Coordinates of C-alpha atoms in Angstrom, one line a residue:
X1 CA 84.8 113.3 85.8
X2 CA 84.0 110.3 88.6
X3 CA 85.2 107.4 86.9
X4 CA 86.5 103.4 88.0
X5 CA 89.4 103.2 89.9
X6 CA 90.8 100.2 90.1
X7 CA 93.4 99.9 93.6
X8 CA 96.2 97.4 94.2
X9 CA 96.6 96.8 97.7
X10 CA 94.8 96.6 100.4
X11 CA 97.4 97.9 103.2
X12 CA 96.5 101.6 104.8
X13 CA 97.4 103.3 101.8
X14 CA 95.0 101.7 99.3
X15 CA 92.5 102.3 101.8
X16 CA 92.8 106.1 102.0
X17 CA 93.1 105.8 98.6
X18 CA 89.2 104.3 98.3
X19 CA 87.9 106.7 101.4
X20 CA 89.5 109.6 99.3
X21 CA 88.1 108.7 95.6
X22 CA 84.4 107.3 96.6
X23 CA 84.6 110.6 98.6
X24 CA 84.3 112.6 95.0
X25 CA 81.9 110.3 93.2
X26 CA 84.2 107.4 91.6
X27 CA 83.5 104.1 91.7
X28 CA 86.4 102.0 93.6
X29 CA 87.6 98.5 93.9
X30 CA 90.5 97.6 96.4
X31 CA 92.8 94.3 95.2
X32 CA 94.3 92.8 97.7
X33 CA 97.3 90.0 97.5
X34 CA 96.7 88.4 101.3
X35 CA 93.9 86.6 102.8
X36 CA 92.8 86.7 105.7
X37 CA 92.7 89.9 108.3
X38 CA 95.0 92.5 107.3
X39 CA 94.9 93.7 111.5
X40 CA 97.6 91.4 112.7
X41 CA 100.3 93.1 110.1
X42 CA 102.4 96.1 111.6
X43 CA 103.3 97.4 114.9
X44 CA 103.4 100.6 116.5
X45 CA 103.4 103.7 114.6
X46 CA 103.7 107.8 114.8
X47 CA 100.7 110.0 114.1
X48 CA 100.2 113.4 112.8
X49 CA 97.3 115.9 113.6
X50 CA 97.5 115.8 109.1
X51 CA 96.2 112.0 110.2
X52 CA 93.4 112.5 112.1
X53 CA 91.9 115.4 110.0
X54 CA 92.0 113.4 107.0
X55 CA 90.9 110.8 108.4
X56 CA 88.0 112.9 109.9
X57 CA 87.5 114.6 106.4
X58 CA 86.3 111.3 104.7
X59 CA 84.2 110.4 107.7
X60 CA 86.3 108.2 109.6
X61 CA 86.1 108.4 113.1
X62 CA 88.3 109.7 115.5
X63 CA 88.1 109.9 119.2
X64 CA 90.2 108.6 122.0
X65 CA 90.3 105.0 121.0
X66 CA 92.6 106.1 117.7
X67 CA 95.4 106.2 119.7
X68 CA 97.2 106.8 123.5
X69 CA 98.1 110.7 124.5
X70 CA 101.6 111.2 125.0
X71 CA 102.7 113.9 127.1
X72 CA 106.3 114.2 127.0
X73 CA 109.6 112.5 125.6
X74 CA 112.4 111.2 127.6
X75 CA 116.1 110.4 127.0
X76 CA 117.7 107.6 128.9
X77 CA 121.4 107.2 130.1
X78 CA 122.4 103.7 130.3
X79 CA 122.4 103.5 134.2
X80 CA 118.6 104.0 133.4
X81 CA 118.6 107.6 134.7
X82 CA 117.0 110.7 132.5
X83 CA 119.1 112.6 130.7
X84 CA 116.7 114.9 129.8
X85 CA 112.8 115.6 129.5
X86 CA 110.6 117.8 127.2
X87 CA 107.1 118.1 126.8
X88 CA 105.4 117.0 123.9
X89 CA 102.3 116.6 123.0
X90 CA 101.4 113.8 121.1
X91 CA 99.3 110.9 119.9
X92 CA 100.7 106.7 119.5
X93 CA 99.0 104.6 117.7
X94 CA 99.4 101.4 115.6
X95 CA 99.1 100.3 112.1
X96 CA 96.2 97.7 113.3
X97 CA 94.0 100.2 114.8
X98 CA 94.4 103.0 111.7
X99 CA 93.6 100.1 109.6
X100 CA 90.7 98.5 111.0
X101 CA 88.8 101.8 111.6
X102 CA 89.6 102.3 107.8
X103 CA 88.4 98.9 106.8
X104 CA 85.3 99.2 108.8
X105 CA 83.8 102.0 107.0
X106 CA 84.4 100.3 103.1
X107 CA 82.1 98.6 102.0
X108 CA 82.7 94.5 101.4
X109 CA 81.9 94.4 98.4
X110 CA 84.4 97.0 97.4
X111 CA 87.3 95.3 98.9
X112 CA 88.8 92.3 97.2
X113 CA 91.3 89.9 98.8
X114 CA 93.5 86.6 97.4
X115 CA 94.1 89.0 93.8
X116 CA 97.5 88.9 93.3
X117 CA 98.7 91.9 91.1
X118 CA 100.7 90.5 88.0
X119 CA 101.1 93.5 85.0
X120 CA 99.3 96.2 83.5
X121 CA 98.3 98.2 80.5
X122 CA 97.9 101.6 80.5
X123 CA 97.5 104.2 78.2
X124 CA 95.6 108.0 77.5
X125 CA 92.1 106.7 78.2
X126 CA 92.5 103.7 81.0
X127 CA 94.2 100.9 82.4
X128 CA 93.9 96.8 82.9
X129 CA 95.2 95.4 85.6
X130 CA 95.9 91.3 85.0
X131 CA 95.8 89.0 88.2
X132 CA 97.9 85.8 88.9
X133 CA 94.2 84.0 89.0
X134 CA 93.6 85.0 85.1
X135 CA 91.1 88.0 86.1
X136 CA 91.3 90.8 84.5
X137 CA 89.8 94.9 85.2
X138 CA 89.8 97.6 83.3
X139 CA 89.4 101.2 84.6
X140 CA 89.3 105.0 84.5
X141 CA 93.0 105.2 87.0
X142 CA 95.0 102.2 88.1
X143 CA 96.2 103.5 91.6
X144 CA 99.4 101.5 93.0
X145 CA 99.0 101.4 97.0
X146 CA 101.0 97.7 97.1
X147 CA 103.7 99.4 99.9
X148 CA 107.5 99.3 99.4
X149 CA 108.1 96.1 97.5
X150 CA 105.1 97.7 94.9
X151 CA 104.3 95.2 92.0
X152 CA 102.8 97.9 90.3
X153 CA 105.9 100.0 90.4
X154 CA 108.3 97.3 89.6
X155 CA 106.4 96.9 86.3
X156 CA 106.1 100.7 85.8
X157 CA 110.2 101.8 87.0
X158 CA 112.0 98.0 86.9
X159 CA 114.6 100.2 87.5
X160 CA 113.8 101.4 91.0
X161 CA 114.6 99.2 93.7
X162 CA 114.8 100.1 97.6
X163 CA 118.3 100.5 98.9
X164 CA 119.5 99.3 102.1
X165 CA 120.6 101.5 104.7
X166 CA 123.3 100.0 106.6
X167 CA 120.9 99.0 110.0
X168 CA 118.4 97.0 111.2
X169 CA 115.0 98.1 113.4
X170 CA 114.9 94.9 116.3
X171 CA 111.6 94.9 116.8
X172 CA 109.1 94.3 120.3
X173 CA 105.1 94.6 120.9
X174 CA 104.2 93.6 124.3
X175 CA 101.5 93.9 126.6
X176 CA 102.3 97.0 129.2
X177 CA 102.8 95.8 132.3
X178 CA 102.7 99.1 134.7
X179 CA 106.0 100.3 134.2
X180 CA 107.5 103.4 134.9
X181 CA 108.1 105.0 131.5
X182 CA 105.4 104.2 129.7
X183 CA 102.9 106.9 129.4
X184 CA 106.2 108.2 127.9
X185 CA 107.9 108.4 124.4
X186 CA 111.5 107.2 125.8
X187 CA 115.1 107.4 123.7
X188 CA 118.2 105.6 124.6
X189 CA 121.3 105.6 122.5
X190 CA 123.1 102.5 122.4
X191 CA 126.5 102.3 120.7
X192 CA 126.0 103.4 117.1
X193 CA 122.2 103.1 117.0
X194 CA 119.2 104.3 118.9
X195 CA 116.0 102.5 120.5
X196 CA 112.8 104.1 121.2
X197 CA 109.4 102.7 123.2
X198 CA 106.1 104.1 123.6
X199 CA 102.6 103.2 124.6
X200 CA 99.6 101.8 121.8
X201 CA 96.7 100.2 121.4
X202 CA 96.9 96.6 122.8
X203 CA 96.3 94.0 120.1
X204 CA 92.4 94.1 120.3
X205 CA 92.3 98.2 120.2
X206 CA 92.1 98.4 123.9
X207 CA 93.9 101.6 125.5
X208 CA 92.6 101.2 129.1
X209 CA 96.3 101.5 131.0
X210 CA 97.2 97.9 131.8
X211 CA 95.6 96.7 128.8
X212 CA 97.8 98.5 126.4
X213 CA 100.9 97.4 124.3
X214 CA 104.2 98.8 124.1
X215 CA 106.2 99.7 120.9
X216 CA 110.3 99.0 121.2
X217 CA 112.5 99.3 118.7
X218 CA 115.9 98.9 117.9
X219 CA 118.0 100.6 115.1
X220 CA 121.2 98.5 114.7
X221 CA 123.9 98.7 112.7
X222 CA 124.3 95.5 110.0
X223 CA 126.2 94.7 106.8
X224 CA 124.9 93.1 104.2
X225 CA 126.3 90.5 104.5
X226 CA 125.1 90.2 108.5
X227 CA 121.4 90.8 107.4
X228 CA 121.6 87.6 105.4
X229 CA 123.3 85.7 108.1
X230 CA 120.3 86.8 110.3
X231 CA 117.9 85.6 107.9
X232 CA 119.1 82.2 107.8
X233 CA 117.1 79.8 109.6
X234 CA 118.3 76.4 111.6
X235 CA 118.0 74.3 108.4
X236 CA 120.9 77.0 106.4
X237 CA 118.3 78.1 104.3
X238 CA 118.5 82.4 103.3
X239 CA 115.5 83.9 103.5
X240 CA 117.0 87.0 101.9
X241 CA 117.0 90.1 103.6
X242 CA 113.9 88.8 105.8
X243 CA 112.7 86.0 107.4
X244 CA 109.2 85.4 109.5
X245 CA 110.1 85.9 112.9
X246 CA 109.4 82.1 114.5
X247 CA 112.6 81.1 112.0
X248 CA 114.6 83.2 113.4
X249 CA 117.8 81.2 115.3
X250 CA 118.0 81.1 118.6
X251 CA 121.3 82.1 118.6
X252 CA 121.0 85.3 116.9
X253 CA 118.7 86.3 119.4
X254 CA 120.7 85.2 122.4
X255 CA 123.4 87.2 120.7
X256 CA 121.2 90.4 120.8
X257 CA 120.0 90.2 124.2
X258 CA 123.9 90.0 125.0
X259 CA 124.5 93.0 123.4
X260 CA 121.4 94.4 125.3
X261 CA 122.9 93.9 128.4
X262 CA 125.2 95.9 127.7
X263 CA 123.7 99.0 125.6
X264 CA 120.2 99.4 126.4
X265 CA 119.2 101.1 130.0
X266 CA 117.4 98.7 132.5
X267 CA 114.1 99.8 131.2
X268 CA 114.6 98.9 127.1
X269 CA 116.4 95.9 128.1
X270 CA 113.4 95.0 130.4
X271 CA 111.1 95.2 127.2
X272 CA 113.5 93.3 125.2
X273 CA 113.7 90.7 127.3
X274 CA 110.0 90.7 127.7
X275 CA 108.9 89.7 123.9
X276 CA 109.6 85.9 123.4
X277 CA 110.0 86.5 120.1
X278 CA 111.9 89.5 118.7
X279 CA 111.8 90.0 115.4
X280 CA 113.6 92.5 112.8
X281 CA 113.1 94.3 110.0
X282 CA 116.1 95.9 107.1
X283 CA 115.5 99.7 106.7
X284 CA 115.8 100.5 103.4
X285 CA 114.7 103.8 101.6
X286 CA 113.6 104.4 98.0
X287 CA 112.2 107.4 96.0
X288 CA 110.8 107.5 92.2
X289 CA 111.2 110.4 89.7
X290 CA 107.7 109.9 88.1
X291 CA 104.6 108.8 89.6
X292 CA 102.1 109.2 87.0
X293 CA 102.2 106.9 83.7
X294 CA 99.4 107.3 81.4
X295 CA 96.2 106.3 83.5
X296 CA 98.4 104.7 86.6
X297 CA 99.8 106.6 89.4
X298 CA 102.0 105.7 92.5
X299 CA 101.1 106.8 95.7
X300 CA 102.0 105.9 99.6
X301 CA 105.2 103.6 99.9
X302 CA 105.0 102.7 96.4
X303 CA 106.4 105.6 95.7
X304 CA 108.4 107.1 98.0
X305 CA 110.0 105.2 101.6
X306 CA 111.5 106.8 104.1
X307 CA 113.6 105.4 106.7
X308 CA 111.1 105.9 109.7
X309 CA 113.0 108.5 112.1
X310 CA 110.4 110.7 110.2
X311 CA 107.8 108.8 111.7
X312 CA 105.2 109.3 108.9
X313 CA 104.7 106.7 106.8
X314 CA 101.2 106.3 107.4
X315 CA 100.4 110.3 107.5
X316 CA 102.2 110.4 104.1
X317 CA 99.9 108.0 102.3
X318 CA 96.6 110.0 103.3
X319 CA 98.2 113.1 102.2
X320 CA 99.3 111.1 99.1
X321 CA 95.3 110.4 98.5
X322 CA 94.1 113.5 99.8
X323 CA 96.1 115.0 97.3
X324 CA 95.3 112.8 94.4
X325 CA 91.5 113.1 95.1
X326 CA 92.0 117.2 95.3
X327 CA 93.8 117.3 92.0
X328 CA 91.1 115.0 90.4
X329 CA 88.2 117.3 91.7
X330 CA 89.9 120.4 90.1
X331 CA 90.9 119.2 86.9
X332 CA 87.3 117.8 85.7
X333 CA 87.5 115.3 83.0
X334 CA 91.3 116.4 82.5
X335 CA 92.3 113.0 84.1
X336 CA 96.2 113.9 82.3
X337 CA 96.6 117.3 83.6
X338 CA 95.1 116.0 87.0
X339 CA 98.1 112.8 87.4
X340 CA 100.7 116.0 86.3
X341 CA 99.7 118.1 89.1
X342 CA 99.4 115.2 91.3
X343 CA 102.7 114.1 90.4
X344 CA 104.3 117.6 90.6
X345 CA 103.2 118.3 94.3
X346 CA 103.9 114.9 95.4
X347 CA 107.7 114.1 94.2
X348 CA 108.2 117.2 95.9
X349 CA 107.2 116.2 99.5
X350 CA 108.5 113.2 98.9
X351 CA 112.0 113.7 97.9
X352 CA 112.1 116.3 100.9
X353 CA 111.0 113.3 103.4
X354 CA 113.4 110.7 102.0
X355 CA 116.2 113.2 102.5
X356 CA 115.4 114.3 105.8
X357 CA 114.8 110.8 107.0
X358 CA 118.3 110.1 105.7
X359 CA 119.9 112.9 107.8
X360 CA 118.3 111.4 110.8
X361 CA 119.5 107.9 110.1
X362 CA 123.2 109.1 108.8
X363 CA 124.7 108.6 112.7
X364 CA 123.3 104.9 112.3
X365 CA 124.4 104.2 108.7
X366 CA 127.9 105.7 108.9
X367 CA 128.5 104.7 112.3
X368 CA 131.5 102.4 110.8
X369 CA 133.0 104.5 108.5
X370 CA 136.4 105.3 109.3
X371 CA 136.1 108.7 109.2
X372 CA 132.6 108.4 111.5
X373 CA 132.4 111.2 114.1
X374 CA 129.4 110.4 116.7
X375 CA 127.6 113.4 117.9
X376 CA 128.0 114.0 121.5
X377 CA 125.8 112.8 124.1
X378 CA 123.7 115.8 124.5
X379 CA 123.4 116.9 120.8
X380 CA 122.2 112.9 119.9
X381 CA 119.9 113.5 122.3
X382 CA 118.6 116.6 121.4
X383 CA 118.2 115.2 117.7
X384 CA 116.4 112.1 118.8
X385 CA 113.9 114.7 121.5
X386 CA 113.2 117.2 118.9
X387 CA 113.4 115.9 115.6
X388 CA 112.7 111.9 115.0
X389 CA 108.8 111.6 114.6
X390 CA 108.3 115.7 114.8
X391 CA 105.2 117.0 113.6
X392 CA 105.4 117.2 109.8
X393 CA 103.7 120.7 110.0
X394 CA 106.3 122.2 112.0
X395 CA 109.1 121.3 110.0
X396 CA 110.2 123.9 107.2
X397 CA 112.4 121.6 105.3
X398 CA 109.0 119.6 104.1
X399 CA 107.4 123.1 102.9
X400 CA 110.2 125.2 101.8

């Protein structure tokens, strides 16, 4: 059966999500809640070579503009010397430049911005989605691609709410500037956290050296309670768990470029110190036990988010798609045994990347619990050189 899908959001995951389906004959609409160009969301992200064949597979191009070749990772002592090197070959890119060259190759018309997601119906033959602006669509499959604060799944699970993980990712995207390590994917471990940089796409795509932009983050420990001191601007109004980074006070960023000095190696600190505004995000995680409900499915970081040591966020939602297309292809007009199989095969990968994710981020979590005991040097840096960001395909815990 090709049917109507109706998609809400517009983010990379609803995208694969309309590559994949017009790829097997349905008809798509994409619902997104912004205006405006989606390109100037997100930062740097990971890759996998599962990316760029899916990508490839629903004719989305690929070359050397996707992304910057990296040849080898790095971990840094605090004096700014290497601890140790491996080679490692892999590809940077950001969320901008996965986006636009998905964007570019959907048609307009298929692609529907300022439609705020408000409830559904959905049922054995369809679903209606309802919009804030009174519109209303009906279709074949309802796909929820609206990212880890999903509408569509806080209608569907209420119940299932992302948890907070104990740190913060500080945040940096600035333009390279010739330094030493950055043709490199570069660790350092500062006290009860870990930063990483690496080279992408500068702001307009470009990857000419020079032109590029650099990737830094920061995963710091926070309460709670610290979080929401963060998020307070100068007036003493809480933003919550978040606020947009031109609120943030100057004091808490004074505050982290003290600790900076202190933690971070000359070269971190040197791209710290070079973003005038740093911004942060809370790491939470989340994971569902159903993804299918009648004619609506969850797919992407609706459904499942994992802390991003895994470094796959983006790789997970195409294979989300890819999978949902394949299981509609093979079950025909079966749309119910098709969202089953989906389902099955998903929660599985899923649960499996939440949990390893977690075992990457449990030194950062944990790190003040009493009865904490930090790895030593060399084993945190083995972790952080071989497993944060590895290659889904070469890790067995994902396939067992």
């Amino acid at each position: 059966m090709a049917g109507k899908a109706a998609i809400v959001g517009g983010s990379v995951g609803g995208l694969f999500a309309a590559h994949a389906l017009r790829n097997i004959g349905w008809e798509i609409a994409v619902y997104e809640r912004a205006e405006g160009d989606l390109a100037a969301r997100g930062a740097g992200l990971g890759t996998h070579q599962d990316l760029f064949e899916i990508m490839q597979r629903l004719g989305i191009a690929v070359d050397e503009r996707t992304g910057i070749a990296v040849g080898s990772r790095v971990c840094l002592a605090r004096s700014g010397d290497v601890l140790k090197e491996i080679p490692f070959q892999e590809r940077k890119s950001s969320w901008a430049t996965i986006w636009r060259a998905l964007r570019r190759a959907l048609p307009d018309d298929c692609f529907n911005q300022g439609k705020d997601f408000a409830a559904l119906e959905t049922g054995a033959n369809g679903a209606v989605a309802h919009f804030a602006d009174g519109t209303t669509v009906t279709a074949d499959l309802l796909v929820g691609a609206d990212g880890n604060r999903s509408t569509v799944r806080e209608r569907l699970l209420p119940q299932v709410q992302p948890r907070y993980c104990g740190y913060v990712a500080w945040r940096a995207l600035i333009p390279e500037n010739g330094a030493r390590l950055y043709d490199r994917y570069a660790f350092s471990m500062p006290d009860g956290g870990s930063a990483v940089s690496y080279p992408v796409p500068g702001r307009d795509g470009d990857i000419v050296p020079g032109r590029r932009s650099i990737n830094f983050l920061w995963y710091h420990p926070a309460s709670e309670a610290e979080v929401r001191d963060m998020s307070t601007d100068e007036t003493g109004h809480c933003h919550g768990m978040a606020i947009p980074p031109p609120l943030i006070r100057k004091d808490v960023v004074a505050n982290l470029l003290r600790e900076a000095a202190d933690q971070l190696p000359p070269q971190h600190l040197d791209l710290l110190r070079a973003e005038p505004q740093p911004f942060f995000q809370a790491i939470y995680d989340l994971e569902c036990d159903r993804l299918a409900f009648g004619r609506a499915v969850l797919l992407g970081d609706a459904a499942f988010v994992a802390r991003p040591h895994v470094g796959a966020g983006v790789t997970k939602a195409a294979l989300d798609t890819h999978g949902l297309a394949d299981a509609l292809r093979a079950h025909g007009d079966d749309i119910a045994s098709a969202l089953a199989s989906y389902e099955r095969e998903r929660l599985k990968i899923g649960k499996r990347m939440v949990a390893r994710a977690r075992r990457l981020g449990a030194f950062i979590e944990f790190h003040r619990s009493p009865d904490f005991k930090r790895p030593d040097t060399m084993q945190q840096a083995d972790e952080l050189l071989y497993e944060h960001g590895a290659d889904i395909r070469s890790v067995a815990e994902f396939w067992a």
